[in-house]
């Protein structure tokens, strides 16, 4: 009897909530709910918005990696070449520190005032502070502009929340997959832009002179391209429909899904770029920034096909948690092959590094997408912004240590090329595998509890 009464009360409250939503004709969240009930096919327009905004947040995060080594060198702050990675790590970490400090704040605001205003603030901040970074003339200006970019970059957590709300439940996995796909592509296109367009006066002297703006600021052009894109996204986001229900829901987060420590993702991106451009004598590949950009662009195209065509099928068959665990397990042997790839040359080197990069990015984006789905299923709609803000804070804290730790570890490893145990870059990729293994452990109880259906 007690169970029956409890179930009746639960159903009654759900019916009352549904009826209440129908009564609030001016509520933007209710309008979206009614639209979802009336619409039968895929919401292509909404998915396009999700793609554009997700790409906007990813591009500035990763665009600096192909040229940060050369940027730090030009600042003349490193006393020796082996120390460049150390300073590069601090520039990469400054963004994540800023995002860690403000993610919860932006998440709470998104629950109170709506998803759209936070998206508008985030896209416009990319335009302002990414432009400042491209014009940096000193190490401290570079760190400051990246820190401010992180402080105002509220996009990833908010667009994850938005993606789970703007689509019908049967398309939520696809919408969150698009967030990961766009973000993953951005983490590839960003470095491609950085690699192709940094130092244009050196690479394309027929178009850019040493005395031009782009000659005096050799890393401004890739940042300007991304800033112009973010301005276009900011303008188009004015037509973005709001999804938050505005009729008295209080925002109080009771619980959120435990997240895998994702500092290894960002740390991998930092180390891969530093490793690829470092000299062969230090165990690197002696690639140019353009070479790195080409490799990452190839990975991005493959990632697009994988995430749109294969991932939804795999997730439906295995479930997000199993996909996350498998991705972590398979990543470990893949990362272990990287030090041996550096011993190759010519076509064999290009083939091996492209294949490894493709597989590694497939696994990374599958892992992150699975976590997104688990998180957004674990909380109520009016708590989702704050929950994603909490997760972004945790992720940003770990990622803040990722680039700095990766840069310092990379510099340390380059100084021990003849060590008896884990010489040179073997130490770097072994450390990445340790992080990957710890992350795998965190996907099991008692660290991660699956959301109750």
Coordinates of C-alpha atoms in Angstrom, one line a residue:
X1 CA 0.0 0.0 0.0
X2 CA 2.8 2.4 0.9
X3 CA 4.6 1.7 -2.4
X4 CA 1.3 2.3 -4.3
X5 CA 0.7 5.6 -2.5
X6 CA 4.3 6.6 -3.2
X7 CA 4.0 5.8 -6.9
X8 CA 0.6 7.6 -7.1
X9 CA 2.1 10.7 -5.5
X10 CA 5.1 10.5 -7.9
X11 CA 2.8 10.2 -10.9
X12 CA 0.5 12.9 -9.6
X13 CA 3.5 15.3 -9.2
X14 CA 4.7 14.5 -12.7
X15 CA 1.3 15.2 -14.1
X16 CA 1.0 18.4 -12.2
X17 CA 4.4 19.5 -13.5
X18 CA 3.4 18.7 -17.1
X19 CA 0.1 20.6 -16.7
X20 CA 2.0 23.5 -15.2
X21 CA 4.3 23.7 -18.2
X22 CA 1.3 23.8 -20.5
X23 CA -0.2 26.7 -18.7
X24 CA 2.9 28.9 -19.0
X25 CA 2.5 30.1 -22.6
X26 CA 5.2 32.8 -22.3
X27 CA 7.8 30.5 -20.8
X28 CA 10.6 29.8 -23.3
X29 CA 11.2 26.3 -21.9
X30 CA 7.5 25.4 -22.3
X31 CA 7.6 26.7 -25.9
X32 CA 10.5 24.4 -26.6
X33 CA 8.8 21.5 -25.0
X34 CA 5.6 22.0 -27.1
X35 CA 7.8 22.3 -30.2
X36 CA 9.5 19.0 -29.4
X37 CA 6.2 17.3 -29.0
X38 CA 5.0 18.6 -32.3
X39 CA 8.2 18.0 -34.2
X40 CA 8.8 14.4 -35.5
X41 CA 12.2 14.7 -37.3
X42 CA 15.6 15.8 -36.4
X43 CA 15.9 19.4 -35.3
X44 CA 18.5 20.3 -37.9
X45 CA 18.5 24.1 -37.1
X46 CA 19.1 23.5 -33.4
X47 CA 21.8 21.0 -34.0
X48 CA 23.5 23.5 -36.3
X49 CA 23.5 26.1 -33.5
X50 CA 25.0 23.5 -31.1
X51 CA 27.7 22.7 -33.6
X52 CA 28.7 26.3 -34.2
X53 CA 28.8 27.3 -30.6
X54 CA 30.8 24.1 -29.6
X55 CA 33.3 24.8 -32.3
X56 CA 33.6 28.4 -31.1
X57 CA 34.7 27.2 -27.6
X58 CA 37.1 24.6 -28.9
X59 CA 39.1 26.6 -31.5
X60 CA 40.9 29.0 -29.1
X61 CA 41.7 26.3 -26.6
X62 CA 43.9 24.3 -29.1
X63 CA 44.9 26.8 -31.8
X64 CA 48.1 27.8 -29.9
X65 CA 49.6 24.4 -29.6
X66 CA 51.4 24.3 -33.0
X67 CA 53.1 27.7 -32.5
X68 CA 53.3 28.1 -28.7
X69 CA 56.9 26.6 -28.8
X70 CA 58.0 29.3 -31.2
X71 CA 56.0 32.0 -29.4
X72 CA 57.8 31.3 -26.1
X73 CA 61.1 31.2 -28.0
X74 CA 60.4 34.6 -29.4
X75 CA 59.6 36.0 -26.0
X76 CA 63.2 35.2 -25.0
X77 CA 62.1 34.1 -21.5
X78 CA 63.6 30.6 -21.6
X79 CA 67.3 30.6 -20.8
X80 CA 67.8 27.3 -22.8
X81 CA 65.9 25.5 -25.5
X82 CA 65.0 22.6 -23.1
X83 CA 63.0 25.1 -20.9
X84 CA 60.6 26.3 -23.6
X85 CA 58.1 23.5 -22.8
X86 CA 58.1 24.6 -19.1
X87 CA 56.9 28.1 -20.0
X88 CA 54.6 26.9 -22.7
X89 CA 52.8 24.8 -20.1
X90 CA 52.0 27.9 -18.0
X91 CA 50.4 29.6 -21.0
X92 CA 48.2 26.6 -21.7
X93 CA 47.3 26.3 -18.0
X94 CA 46.2 29.9 -17.5
X95 CA 43.1 29.4 -19.6
X96 CA 42.0 26.4 -17.5
X97 CA 42.7 28.2 -14.2
X98 CA 40.4 31.0 -15.3
X99 CA 37.7 28.6 -16.4
X100 CA 38.0 26.7 -13.1
X101 CA 37.4 29.8 -11.1
X102 CA 34.2 30.9 -12.9
X103 CA 32.5 27.8 -14.3
X104 CA 30.2 27.3 -11.4
X105 CA 29.3 31.0 -11.4
X106 CA 28.3 30.9 -15.1
X107 CA 26.4 27.7 -14.5
X108 CA 24.3 29.2 -11.7
X109 CA 23.6 32.2 -13.9
X110 CA 22.5 29.9 -16.7
X111 CA 20.0 28.3 -14.4
X112 CA 18.7 31.6 -13.2
X113 CA 18.7 33.8 -16.3
X114 CA 18.8 31.3 -19.1
X115 CA 21.2 29.5 -21.4
X116 CA 21.1 32.1 -24.2
X117 CA 22.6 35.1 -22.3
X118 CA 25.5 33.0 -21.1
X119 CA 26.2 31.7 -24.7
X120 CA 26.2 35.3 -26.0
X121 CA 28.7 36.4 -23.3
X122 CA 30.9 33.5 -24.0
X123 CA 31.1 33.9 -27.8
X124 CA 31.8 37.6 -27.5
X125 CA 34.5 37.0 -24.9
X126 CA 36.3 34.7 -27.4
X127 CA 36.3 37.6 -29.9
X128 CA 37.9 40.0 -27.4
X129 CA 40.4 38.0 -25.5
X130 CA 41.6 35.7 -28.3
X131 CA 42.4 38.8 -30.3
X132 CA 44.4 40.1 -27.4
X133 CA 46.4 36.9 -27.2
X134 CA 47.3 37.1 -30.8
X135 CA 48.7 40.6 -30.2
X136 CA 50.8 39.5 -27.2
X137 CA 54.2 41.0 -27.1
X138 CA 55.4 39.4 -23.8
X139 CA 55.0 36.2 -21.8
X140 CA 52.9 37.9 -19.2
X141 CA 50.5 39.5 -21.7
X142 CA 50.0 36.0 -23.2
X143 CA 49.3 34.5 -19.8
X144 CA 46.9 37.3 -18.9
X145 CA 44.9 37.2 -22.1
X146 CA 44.5 33.4 -21.9
X147 CA 43.5 33.7 -18.2
X148 CA 40.7 36.2 -19.1
X149 CA 39.6 34.1 -22.0
X150 CA 39.2 31.2 -19.6
X151 CA 37.3 33.4 -17.0
X152 CA 34.7 34.4 -19.5
X153 CA 34.5 31.2 -21.5
X154 CA 31.3 29.7 -20.2
X155 CA 30.4 27.9 -23.5
X156 CA 31.1 24.2 -23.1
X157 CA 29.1 23.6 -19.9
X158 CA 26.3 25.8 -21.1
X159 CA 26.0 24.3 -24.6
X160 CA 26.1 20.8 -23.1
X161 CA 23.1 21.8 -21.0
X162 CA 21.4 23.4 -24.0
X163 CA 22.0 20.3 -26.2
X164 CA 20.3 18.0 -23.6
X165 CA 17.2 20.3 -23.5
X166 CA 16.6 21.5 -27.1
X167 CA 16.1 18.1 -28.6
X168 CA 13.5 15.3 -27.9
X169 CA 14.8 12.6 -25.6
X170 CA 15.5 10.2 -28.4
X171 CA 17.9 12.7 -30.0
X172 CA 19.7 13.8 -26.8
X173 CA 22.6 11.3 -27.3
X174 CA 23.0 12.6 -30.9
X175 CA 22.9 16.2 -29.7
X176 CA 25.5 15.6 -27.0
X177 CA 27.5 13.6 -29.6
X178 CA 27.5 16.7 -31.8
X179 CA 28.9 18.7 -28.9
X180 CA 31.8 16.2 -28.6
X181 CA 32.2 16.0 -32.4
X182 CA 32.3 19.7 -32.9
X183 CA 34.6 20.1 -29.9
X184 CA 36.8 17.3 -31.2
X185 CA 36.9 18.8 -34.6
X186 CA 37.7 22.2 -33.1
X187 CA 40.6 20.6 -31.2
X188 CA 41.9 19.6 -34.6
X189 CA 40.9 22.5 -36.8
X190 CA 42.3 24.9 -34.2
X191 CA 45.8 23.5 -34.4
X192 CA 45.5 23.3 -38.1
X193 CA 44.7 27.1 -38.2
X194 CA 47.5 27.8 -35.8
X195 CA 50.0 25.6 -37.8
X196 CA 49.1 27.0 -41.3
X197 CA 48.7 30.7 -40.4
X198 CA 51.3 31.4 -37.7
X199 CA 54.4 33.2 -38.8
X200 CA 52.9 34.2 -42.2
X201 CA 55.7 36.5 -43.1
X202 CA 58.1 33.6 -43.0
X203 CA 55.8 31.0 -44.7
X204 CA 54.1 33.3 -47.3
X205 CA 56.5 36.2 -47.9
X206 CA 54.7 36.9 -51.3
X207 CA 51.6 37.9 -49.3
X208 CA 52.9 39.2 -46.0
X209 CA 56.0 41.4 -45.4
X210 CA 58.1 41.5 -42.3
X211 CA 57.0 45.2 -41.7
X212 CA 53.3 44.4 -41.9
X213 CA 51.0 43.9 -38.9
X214 CA 51.3 40.1 -39.3
X215 CA 55.0 40.4 -39.6
X216 CA 55.4 42.3 -36.4
X217 CA 52.9 40.0 -34.6
X218 CA 53.6 36.6 -36.2
X219 CA 50.9 34.8 -34.2
X220 CA 48.1 37.2 -34.7
X221 CA 46.7 35.9 -38.0
X222 CA 45.5 32.5 -36.7
X223 CA 44.0 34.2 -33.6
X224 CA 42.2 36.8 -35.9
X225 CA 40.7 34.1 -38.0
X226 CA 39.2 32.4 -35.0
X227 CA 38.1 35.7 -33.5
X228 CA 36.2 36.7 -36.7
X229 CA 34.5 33.3 -36.6
X230 CA 33.5 33.8 -32.9
X231 CA 32.0 37.2 -33.8
X232 CA 29.9 35.6 -36.5
X233 CA 28.7 33.0 -34.0
X234 CA 27.9 35.7 -31.5
X235 CA 25.7 37.5 -34.0
X236 CA 23.9 34.3 -35.1
X237 CA 23.3 33.3 -31.5
X238 CA 20.8 36.2 -31.1
X239 CA 18.4 33.9 -32.9
X240 CA 19.0 31.1 -30.5
X241 CA 15.8 29.9 -28.8
X242 CA 15.9 29.8 -25.0
X243 CA 15.3 26.4 -23.3
X244 CA 15.1 27.3 -19.6
X245 CA 11.7 27.0 -17.8
X246 CA 11.0 30.4 -16.1
X247 CA 8.2 29.8 -13.8
X248 CA 9.5 29.5 -10.3
X249 CA 12.0 26.6 -10.4
X250 CA 14.7 27.0 -7.8
X251 CA 18.2 25.9 -8.7
X252 CA 19.7 23.7 -6.1
X253 CA 22.0 21.0 -7.2
X254 CA 21.7 17.9 -5.0
X255 CA 24.1 15.6 -6.9
X256 CA 26.0 15.3 -10.2
X257 CA 27.6 12.4 -11.9
X258 CA 31.2 11.7 -11.0
X259 CA 33.6 12.6 -13.8
X260 CA 36.7 10.9 -15.2
X261 CA 39.8 12.9 -14.5
X262 CA 40.3 14.4 -18.0
X263 CA 43.6 16.2 -17.4
X264 CA 45.1 13.5 -19.7
X265 CA 43.2 14.8 -22.7
X266 CA 44.5 18.3 -22.7
X267 CA 47.9 17.0 -21.4
X268 CA 48.1 14.7 -24.5
X269 CA 47.4 17.6 -26.9
X270 CA 50.1 19.7 -25.3
X271 CA 52.7 16.9 -25.3
X272 CA 51.9 15.8 -28.8
X273 CA 52.5 19.2 -30.2
X274 CA 55.7 19.8 -28.2
X275 CA 56.9 16.2 -29.1
X276 CA 56.2 16.6 -32.8
X277 CA 58.1 19.9 -33.2
X278 CA 61.1 19.1 -31.0
X279 CA 64.3 18.0 -32.6
X280 CA 65.0 14.3 -33.5
X281 CA 68.0 14.4 -31.1
X282 CA 65.6 14.9 -28.2
X283 CA 63.4 12.1 -29.3
X284 CA 60.9 14.3 -31.2
X285 CA 59.9 14.3 -34.9
X286 CA 61.5 17.6 -36.0
X287 CA 58.1 18.6 -37.6
X288 CA 57.3 22.2 -38.4
X289 CA 54.1 23.8 -37.1
X290 CA 52.6 23.3 -40.5
X291 CA 53.4 19.6 -40.4
X292 CA 51.6 19.3 -37.0
X293 CA 48.6 21.3 -38.5
X294 CA 48.3 18.8 -41.4
X295 CA 48.4 15.8 -39.1
X296 CA 45.7 17.2 -36.8
X297 CA 43.6 18.3 -39.8
X298 CA 43.6 14.7 -41.2
X299 CA 42.6 13.4 -37.7
X300 CA 39.8 15.9 -37.6
X301 CA 38.3 14.8 -40.8
X302 CA 38.4 11.1 -39.7
X303 CA 36.9 12.1 -36.4
X304 CA 34.0 13.8 -38.0
X305 CA 33.1 10.7 -39.9
X306 CA 33.5 8.5 -36.9
X307 CA 31.4 10.6 -34.5
X308 CA 28.6 11.2 -36.9
X309 CA 28.4 7.7 -38.5
X310 CA 29.8 5.2 -36.0
X311 CA 29.6 6.6 -32.5
X312 CA 25.8 6.8 -32.2
X313 CA 25.5 3.1 -33.2
X314 CA 28.3 2.1 -30.8
X315 CA 26.7 4.1 -27.9
X316 CA 23.2 2.6 -28.6
X317 CA 24.7 -1.0 -28.6
X318 CA 27.0 -0.7 -25.6
X319 CA 25.8 2.3 -23.6
X320 CA 27.8 5.4 -22.7
X321 CA 29.5 3.9 -19.6
X322 CA 30.9 0.9 -21.4
X323 CA 32.0 3.0 -24.3
X324 CA 33.9 5.3 -21.9
X325 CA 35.6 2.4 -20.2
X326 CA 36.6 0.7 -23.4
X327 CA 38.0 4.0 -24.8
X328 CA 40.2 4.4 -21.7
X329 CA 41.4 0.8 -21.9
X330 CA 42.4 0.9 -25.6
X331 CA 44.1 4.2 -25.2
X332 CA 46.8 2.8 -23.0
X333 CA 48.6 0.5 -25.6
X334 CA 48.1 3.2 -28.3
X335 CA 50.0 5.8 -26.2
X336 CA 52.7 3.2 -25.5
X337 CA 53.6 3.1 -29.2
X338 CA 54.4 6.8 -29.5
X339 CA 58.1 6.8 -28.4
X340 CA 58.8 4.1 -31.0
X341 CA 57.1 6.1 -33.8
X342 CA 59.9 8.7 -33.4
X343 CA 62.4 6.1 -34.6
X344 CA 60.7 5.9 -38.0
X345 CA 61.3 8.2 -41.0
X346 CA 59.8 9.1 -44.3
X347 CA 56.5 7.6 -45.4
X348 CA 56.5 5.1 -42.5
X349 CA 56.7 7.9 -40.0
X350 CA 53.9 9.9 -41.6
X351 CA 51.7 6.8 -41.9
X352 CA 52.3 5.7 -38.3
X353 CA 51.8 9.1 -36.7
X354 CA 48.6 9.8 -38.7
X355 CA 47.1 6.4 -37.8
X356 CA 48.0 6.7 -34.1
X357 CA 46.6 10.3 -34.0
X358 CA 43.3 9.1 -35.7
X359 CA 42.8 6.2 -33.3
X360 CA 43.7 8.3 -30.2
X361 CA 41.2 11.0 -31.2
X362 CA 38.4 8.5 -31.8
X363 CA 38.9 7.1 -28.3
X364 CA 39.2 10.5 -26.7
X365 CA 36.0 11.9 -28.2
X366 CA 34.1 8.7 -27.4
X367 CA 35.2 8.9 -23.8
X368 CA 34.1 12.5 -23.4
X369 CA 30.8 12.1 -25.1
X370 CA 29.9 9.2 -22.8
X371 CA 30.6 11.3 -19.8
X372 CA 28.5 14.1 -21.2
X373 CA 25.5 11.8 -21.6
X374 CA 25.9 10.3 -18.1
X375 CA 26.1 13.8 -16.5
X376 CA 23.1 15.3 -18.2
X377 CA 20.9 12.3 -17.4
X378 CA 21.7 12.5 -13.7
X379 CA 20.1 15.9 -12.8
X380 CA 16.8 17.7 -13.2
X381 CA 16.4 20.5 -15.9
X382 CA 16.6 23.4 -13.5
X383 CA 19.8 22.0 -12.0
X384 CA 21.6 21.2 -15.2
X385 CA 23.5 24.5 -15.7
X386 CA 25.0 24.4 -12.2
X387 CA 25.7 20.7 -12.5
X388 CA 27.6 21.3 -15.7
X389 CA 29.3 24.2 -14.1
X390 CA 30.5 22.0 -11.3
X391 CA 31.8 19.4 -13.8
X392 CA 33.5 22.1 -15.8
X393 CA 35.2 23.4 -12.6
X394 CA 36.5 20.0 -11.8
X395 CA 37.6 19.4 -15.4
X396 CA 39.3 22.8 -15.6
X397 CA 41.2 22.3 -12.3
X398 CA 42.6 19.1 -13.6
X399 CA 43.3 20.5 -17.0
X400 CA 45.0 23.5 -15.5
X401 CA 47.6 21.1 -14.2
X402 CA 47.7 19.2 -17.4
X403 CA 49.5 21.7 -19.7
X404 CA 51.8 23.0 -17.0
X405 CA 52.6 19.5 -15.7
X406 CA 52.9 18.2 -19.3
X407 CA 55.3 21.1 -20.2
X408 CA 57.4 20.6 -17.2
X409 CA 57.5 16.8 -17.6
X410 CA 58.4 17.2 -21.3
X411 CA 61.3 19.5 -20.5
X412 CA 62.5 17.1 -17.7
X413 CA 62.3 14.1 -20.0
X414 CA 64.3 15.9 -22.7
X415 CA 67.2 16.2 -20.3
X416 CA 67.4 12.5 -19.5
X417 CA 67.8 10.9 -22.9
X418 CA 70.2 8.3 -21.7
X419 CA 68.5 7.3 -18.5
X420 CA 68.4 3.5 -17.7
X421 CA 64.7 3.5 -16.9
X422 CA 62.1 5.2 -19.2
X423 CA 64.6 7.4 -21.1
X424 CA 63.4 10.6 -22.8
X425 CA 59.9 10.6 -24.1
X426 CA 59.2 7.1 -22.8
X427 CA 58.7 8.8 -19.4
X428 CA 56.3 11.3 -20.9
X429 CA 53.9 8.7 -22.5
X430 CA 54.2 6.4 -19.5
X431 CA 53.0 9.3 -17.3
X432 CA 50.0 9.8 -19.7
X433 CA 49.2 6.1 -19.4
X434 CA 49.2 6.4 -15.6
X435 CA 46.7 9.2 -15.8
X436 CA 44.6 7.2 -18.3
X437 CA 44.6 4.2 -15.9
X438 CA 43.6 6.3 -12.9
X439 CA 40.7 7.8 -15.0
X440 CA 39.6 4.3 -15.9
X441 CA 39.5 3.3 -12.2
X442 CA 37.3 6.3 -11.5
X443 CA 34.6 5.0 -13.8
X444 CA 33.8 2.2 -11.3
X445 CA 32.0 2.2 -8.0
X446 CA 32.3 3.8 -5.6
X447 CA 33.7 6.7 -7.6
X448 CA 31.0 6.8 -10.3
X449 CA 27.4 5.9 -9.7
X450 CA 25.2 5.3 -12.8
X451 CA 22.1 7.5 -13.1
X452 CA 18.9 5.9 -12.0
X453 CA 16.4 5.5 -14.9

